[in-house]
Amino acid sequence: MKKTKLFLSVLTVIMAVTSCNKSEKAVVYDSDSKVETESDVEAKLEDTEALIDEAEGKIEPEEKDGYSPLFALYDRGYFGIIARSTVNDDNVNVRLLPSVSSEKIGSLNKGYVVEILGYSNSKETINDYEGYWLKISFKEKPKEYYGLYGWVFSQYVDVDPSVDVSKFGAGKIEDGELKTIEIERNGVKTESTVYVNRLTDTSPYTFVWCDEMRDFNYNDPTGVFRWDPDTNEITNLTNMGSECESAWCLISDDLKFMFQEFGTSPGTRALGVYDMETTKQIFSGSYYRELGYDGESICIVKKYGLNNSDENVKKFREETPLTEEQLDWINQGMSVNVIVKYRFNLFTKDMEFVECDYLLSQ
């Protein structure tokens, strides 16, 4: 009787919270059979309230014999649909990559709420269980690796085992360039726009698909994909990668490096370079206009104020006085900085000075 009252109390609070904020809703399924103590109920209530506070939309998933004690799909509007569910066992390993041989970066216990941001490319059988690796949000991930996410095996998360990873195929092609991809999700086909890029004229054509894309669904594969214009085949190159309106992600010709741009300013822009095999960060800093990748190094910059004590800046200022136009910019309240350009070797991490230049900043 006490358990029933507690469960009804949970549902009452959920309804009260959702009714107070109609713009942020979630559909939550709670299994009474899994609640054993008052502390369990309170823990689930806290998790549920946290999910509701963070949610931006809702989708009504189909109930399937209580396979998930706490499962919800969230449509985040401009971004894609993700899922949230619970871990169903203790000491569940979080891996750096979707493989049992990959480095362990953490562990989760039963009842922990996870955000599902994608599926591995194919099923795998582990301990006689056939399932997928799930990409989950994981803020405790070591900072030297790409992204705040990790991978857990689906056996240990309450998700519908009948849901398969989505399949990608080439869609519309215009002027020799891929414009859309065809996505098949459990027999249902849709078409979505993608933006194909390449680092050089000989680099592979690539596009990014991740939970930041509007048409993304939680059971999609994620990362950077290669499109082969000769065969129309689409291949997942890495689970890394992010793309937004004015930032991009590119892959080197030899598939050794991923270049992830993070900045959106018209001047120097933030850049990260990552090892394709290990997902480790090789470089974090800025570049200006062109990467200048030559197979082993890129062109990076550091930005300084006019009176900075850096030796390269001091020498440049002595040899290159400001022009009348640049002085006029300063008088109009604009900012003039010095950028120091270097060649950065991606293998040795050595920097070689190239030149300095003035840069107008708004």
XYZ file of C-alpha atoms in Angstrom:
362
model
C 0.000 0.000 0.000
C 2.826 2.342 0.947
C 4.582 1.611 -2.345
C 1.418 2.401 -4.335
C 0.980 5.733 -2.569
C 4.587 6.645 -3.229
C 4.270 5.793 -6.899
C 1.101 7.876 -7.230
C 2.921 10.710 -5.485
C 5.701 10.523 -8.107
C 3.211 10.743 -10.940
C 1.402 13.650 -9.258
C 4.606 15.673 -8.953
C 5.559 14.899 -12.579
C 2.163 16.165 -13.786
C 2.499 19.277 -11.625
C 5.965 20.088 -12.967
C 5.001 19.571 -16.607
C 1.846 21.672 -16.265
C 3.879 24.592 -14.846
C 6.086 24.816 -17.925
C 4.269 23.980 -21.130
C 7.243 24.865 -23.327
C 9.453 22.162 -21.781
C 7.792 18.760 -21.660
C 8.821 15.140 -21.562
C 7.011 11.839 -21.535
C 8.282 9.577 -18.776
C 7.439 5.946 -18.154
C 8.044 4.789 -14.576
C 7.868 1.102 -13.635
C 6.412 0.538 -10.168
C 7.740 -2.997 -10.101
C 11.319 -1.693 -10.072
C 10.758 0.612 -7.044
C 11.600 -1.204 -3.830
C 12.265 1.448 -1.191
C 11.314 5.004 -0.371
C 14.846 6.162 -1.180
C 14.566 4.516 -4.618
C 11.382 6.470 -5.279
C 12.937 9.741 -4.163
C 16.009 9.136 -6.334
C 13.834 8.459 -9.384
C 11.761 11.550 -8.621
C 14.880 13.731 -8.516
C 16.081 12.281 -11.817
C 12.654 12.782 -13.388
C 12.424 16.404 -12.261
C 15.925 17.050 -13.639
C 14.926 15.607 -17.007
C 11.791 17.730 -17.162
C 13.766 20.861 -16.280
C 16.224 20.180 -19.129
C 13.785 18.968 -21.787
C 12.784 21.167 -24.727
C 10.077 19.039 -26.324
C 8.368 15.705 -26.236
C 7.544 12.709 -28.399
C 5.159 9.952 -27.336
C 7.111 6.674 -27.668
C 5.230 3.420 -27.893
C 5.076 1.431 -24.641
C 6.550 -2.048 -24.918
C 5.786 -4.278 -21.913
C 7.700 -2.035 -19.530
C 11.087 -2.659 -21.146
C 12.231 0.689 -19.785
C 11.545 1.899 -16.256
C 12.415 5.460 -17.270
C 12.523 6.166 -20.999
C 11.760 9.320 -22.953
C 12.447 10.781 -26.378
C 13.176 14.497 -26.573
C 12.713 16.701 -29.613
C 15.020 19.666 -28.962
C 13.648 21.844 -31.716
C 16.584 23.196 -33.720
C 18.659 20.190 -32.665
C 17.877 16.494 -33.120
C 15.921 13.930 -31.133
C 17.769 12.226 -28.297
C 16.631 9.614 -25.769
C 17.034 9.269 -22.033
C 16.861 6.002 -20.144
C 18.363 4.178 -17.176
C 21.273 1.819 -16.591
C 20.001 -1.597 -15.484
C 23.081 -3.047 -13.760
C 25.942 -1.997 -11.475
C 29.541 -1.257 -12.494
C 28.685 -0.789 -16.167
C 31.797 0.262 -18.090
C 31.848 3.470 -20.112
C 34.312 3.069 -22.990
C 36.228 5.662 -24.987
C 35.256 3.932 -28.258
C 32.507 1.413 -29.126
C 34.573 -1.693 -28.384
C 35.302 -3.956 -25.391
C 39.008 -3.497 -26.149
C 38.744 0.298 -25.883
C 39.922 2.234 -22.849
C 37.558 2.358 -19.877
C 36.864 6.000 -18.948
C 34.263 5.499 -16.220
C 31.525 3.300 -14.815
C 27.817 3.670 -14.035
C 25.524 1.991 -11.548
C 21.955 0.762 -11.761
C 19.376 3.541 -12.032
C 21.761 6.129 -13.499
C 19.998 8.248 -16.148
C 21.837 8.477 -19.472
C 21.316 10.606 -22.573
C 21.564 8.523 -25.749
C 23.198 10.464 -28.599
C 23.562 7.724 -31.204
C 24.181 4.051 -32.007
C 27.239 2.173 -33.232
C 27.287 1.227 -36.926
C 26.407 -2.428 -36.422
C 25.348 -5.007 -33.847
C 27.877 -6.914 -31.814
C 27.562 -10.066 -29.713
C 29.067 -9.778 -26.233
C 28.519 -12.450 -23.564
C 25.863 -14.088 -25.774
C 23.920 -10.804 -26.037
C 23.489 -9.184 -29.449
C 23.225 -5.422 -29.221
C 24.600 -2.018 -30.141
C 27.015 0.314 -28.467
C 25.212 3.471 -27.326
C 26.828 6.882 -27.481
C 25.992 8.655 -24.219
C 26.697 12.072 -22.770
C 29.605 11.702 -20.334
C 31.050 14.886 -18.837
C 33.708 13.015 -16.834
C 35.546 12.057 -20.028
C 39.282 12.953 -19.942
C 39.814 16.354 -21.557
C 42.551 15.174 -23.922
C 39.931 13.288 -25.973
C 37.288 14.622 -28.330
C 33.823 15.431 -27.022
C 31.968 14.907 -23.742
C 30.631 11.451 -24.526
C 31.401 7.774 -24.058
C 30.033 4.383 -25.125
C 28.090 1.737 -23.184
C 26.757 -1.585 -24.451
C 22.973 -1.674 -24.954
C 22.578 -4.800 -22.816
C 23.065 -2.596 -19.777
C 20.709 0.259 -20.702
C 16.916 -0.016 -20.874
C 16.266 0.524 -24.579
C 13.954 -1.234 -27.005
C 15.964 -4.188 -28.418
C 13.863 -4.169 -31.590
C 15.170 -0.723 -32.623
C 18.077 -0.992 -35.082
C 20.657 1.554 -36.114
C 19.570 3.770 -39.010
C 20.966 3.105 -42.495
C 22.323 5.875 -44.755
C 22.267 6.032 -48.525
C 22.993 8.720 -51.109
C 20.025 10.927 -51.945
C 19.867 13.918 -54.263
C 22.979 14.852 -56.251
C 23.264 18.235 -57.977
C 26.219 19.422 -60.089
C 28.226 16.399 -58.992
C 27.740 17.114 -55.292
C 25.731 15.223 -52.697
C 22.887 17.384 -51.369
C 20.754 14.953 -49.354
C 21.051 11.535 -47.744
C 18.365 8.871 -47.559
C 17.850 7.603 -44.002
C 16.095 4.308 -43.294
C 14.912 3.886 -39.701
C 13.338 0.499 -39.027
C 11.841 0.303 -42.504
C 10.748 3.966 -42.755
C 12.681 6.134 -45.229
C 13.214 9.895 -45.026
C 15.542 12.354 -46.764
C 17.688 15.008 -45.088
C 20.015 17.764 -46.245
C 23.768 17.419 -45.666
C 26.687 19.731 -46.391
C 29.593 18.000 -48.110
C 33.108 19.410 -47.643
C 36.651 18.415 -48.500
C 40.001 19.670 -47.228
C 41.767 19.750 -50.619
C 40.965 18.770 -54.189
C 42.255 15.267 -53.457
C 40.633 14.838 -50.037
C 37.574 12.623 -49.476
C 34.129 14.185 -49.680
C 32.757 14.191 -46.147
C 29.751 15.346 -44.134
C 28.873 15.352 -40.447
C 25.842 13.711 -38.842
C 25.340 14.150 -35.098
C 22.756 15.061 -32.462
C 23.197 18.763 -33.282
C 21.507 18.214 -36.668
C 17.796 19.027 -36.823
C 16.792 15.691 -38.448
C 18.946 13.515 -36.187
C 17.342 10.621 -34.296
C 18.806 8.918 -31.235
C 19.379 5.584 -33.019
C 21.369 7.121 -35.902
C 25.097 6.456 -36.403
C 27.149 9.573 -35.672
C 30.338 11.337 -36.709
C 32.022 12.095 -40.023
C 30.918 10.154 -43.100
C 32.631 9.790 -46.466
C 30.639 9.950 -49.683
C 32.220 8.204 -52.688
C 30.983 9.991 -55.865
C 31.976 6.998 -58.028
C 30.026 4.343 -56.131
C 27.607 6.550 -54.149
C 28.586 4.581 -51.054
C 28.518 6.281 -47.651
C 31.027 5.150 -45.012
C 31.365 6.204 -41.376
C 34.990 7.323 -40.863
C 34.857 8.312 -37.182
C 32.346 8.880 -34.405
C 33.924 12.311 -33.765
C 32.712 15.466 -35.444
C 30.377 18.403 -35.022
C 29.000 20.919 -37.445
C 26.857 24.030 -37.189
C 25.898 26.959 -39.368
C 29.340 28.548 -39.760
C 31.745 25.889 -38.480
C 32.999 22.778 -40.205
C 34.764 19.449 -39.757
C 37.278 18.055 -42.279
C 39.372 14.894 -42.674
C 42.937 14.682 -43.996
C 43.624 12.767 -47.219
C 45.417 9.965 -45.365
C 42.570 9.696 -42.794
C 44.982 10.368 -39.931
C 43.608 13.692 -38.698
C 40.266 15.345 -38.118
C 40.146 19.147 -38.205
C 37.285 20.562 -36.144
C 36.570 24.263 -36.371
C 34.781 25.734 -33.361
C 34.850 29.485 -33.986
C 32.420 31.703 -35.840
C 34.244 35.058 -35.902
C 35.426 36.663 -39.181
C 38.998 36.981 -37.849
C 40.984 34.246 -36.148
C 38.889 31.146 -35.526
C 39.115 28.376 -32.934
C 40.439 25.025 -34.182
C 40.994 21.561 -32.759
C 42.961 18.768 -34.461
C 42.389 15.148 -33.416
C 43.984 11.787 -34.072
C 41.493 9.691 -36.057
C 42.517 6.424 -34.415
C 42.707 7.433 -30.753
C 40.415 10.552 -30.801
C 43.131 12.345 -28.803
C 43.535 16.068 -29.235
C 46.747 17.031 -31.029
C 46.239 20.778 -31.242
C 43.913 23.361 -29.717
C 44.223 26.983 -30.717
C 43.442 29.285 -33.633
C 44.005 29.647 -37.355
C 43.412 32.494 -39.797
C 41.677 32.015 -43.154
C 43.649 28.989 -44.425
C 44.800 25.800 -42.697
C 47.578 25.227 -45.221
C 47.746 21.514 -44.449
C 50.729 19.933 -46.241
C 50.556 16.360 -44.993
C 52.342 16.953 -41.711
C 51.774 20.528 -40.568
C 49.196 23.326 -40.528
C 49.314 27.115 -40.310
C 48.239 28.380 -36.886
C 48.194 31.850 -35.337
C 48.431 33.558 -31.985
C 46.819 36.967 -31.515
C 48.436 39.684 -29.385
C 47.806 43.298 -28.457
C 50.010 45.977 -30.045
C 52.089 46.425 -26.889
C 52.572 42.765 -26.046
C 56.069 41.769 -24.899
C 56.307 38.748 -27.227
C 59.651 38.970 -29.050
C 58.122 38.408 -32.498
C 55.532 41.117 -31.851
C 58.123 43.630 -30.612
C 60.364 43.053 -33.620
C 57.435 43.312 -36.051
C 56.223 46.563 -34.482
C 59.679 48.081 -34.746
C 60.055 47.100 -38.401
C 56.454 47.674 -39.538
C 54.837 50.902 -38.279
C 51.050 51.264 -38.416
C 49.739 52.869 -41.611
C 47.607 56.007 -41.629
C 44.572 53.840 -42.380
C 45.286 51.575 -39.415
C 45.747 54.567 -37.118
C 42.424 55.907 -38.386
C 40.790 52.574 -37.464
C 42.071 52.950 -33.906
C 40.795 56.552 -33.741
C 37.361 55.266 -34.760
C 37.339 52.918 -31.780
C 38.319 49.771 -33.649
C 40.938 47.349 -32.384
C 44.162 46.495 -34.205
C 46.066 43.408 -33.101
C 49.155 41.544 -34.226
C 48.829 37.938 -35.328
C 51.909 35.724 -35.260
C 51.797 32.891 -37.791
C 53.485 29.517 -37.231
C 53.761 26.157 -38.943
C 52.633 23.532 -36.409
C 53.901 19.980 -36.977
C 51.101 17.518 -36.154
C 53.551 14.676 -35.483
C 56.238 16.400 -33.396
C 54.113 19.350 -32.162
C 56.996 21.688 -32.982
C 56.200 25.266 -34.041
C 58.142 27.204 -36.650
C 57.739 30.977 -36.907
C 56.501 32.206 -40.314
C 55.557 35.882 -40.136
C 53.535 38.568 -38.351
C 50.711 40.755 -39.636
C 48.257 43.352 -38.381
C 44.647 42.299 -37.934
C 41.650 44.605 -37.617
C 39.118 43.460 -34.997
C 35.642 44.938 -34.707
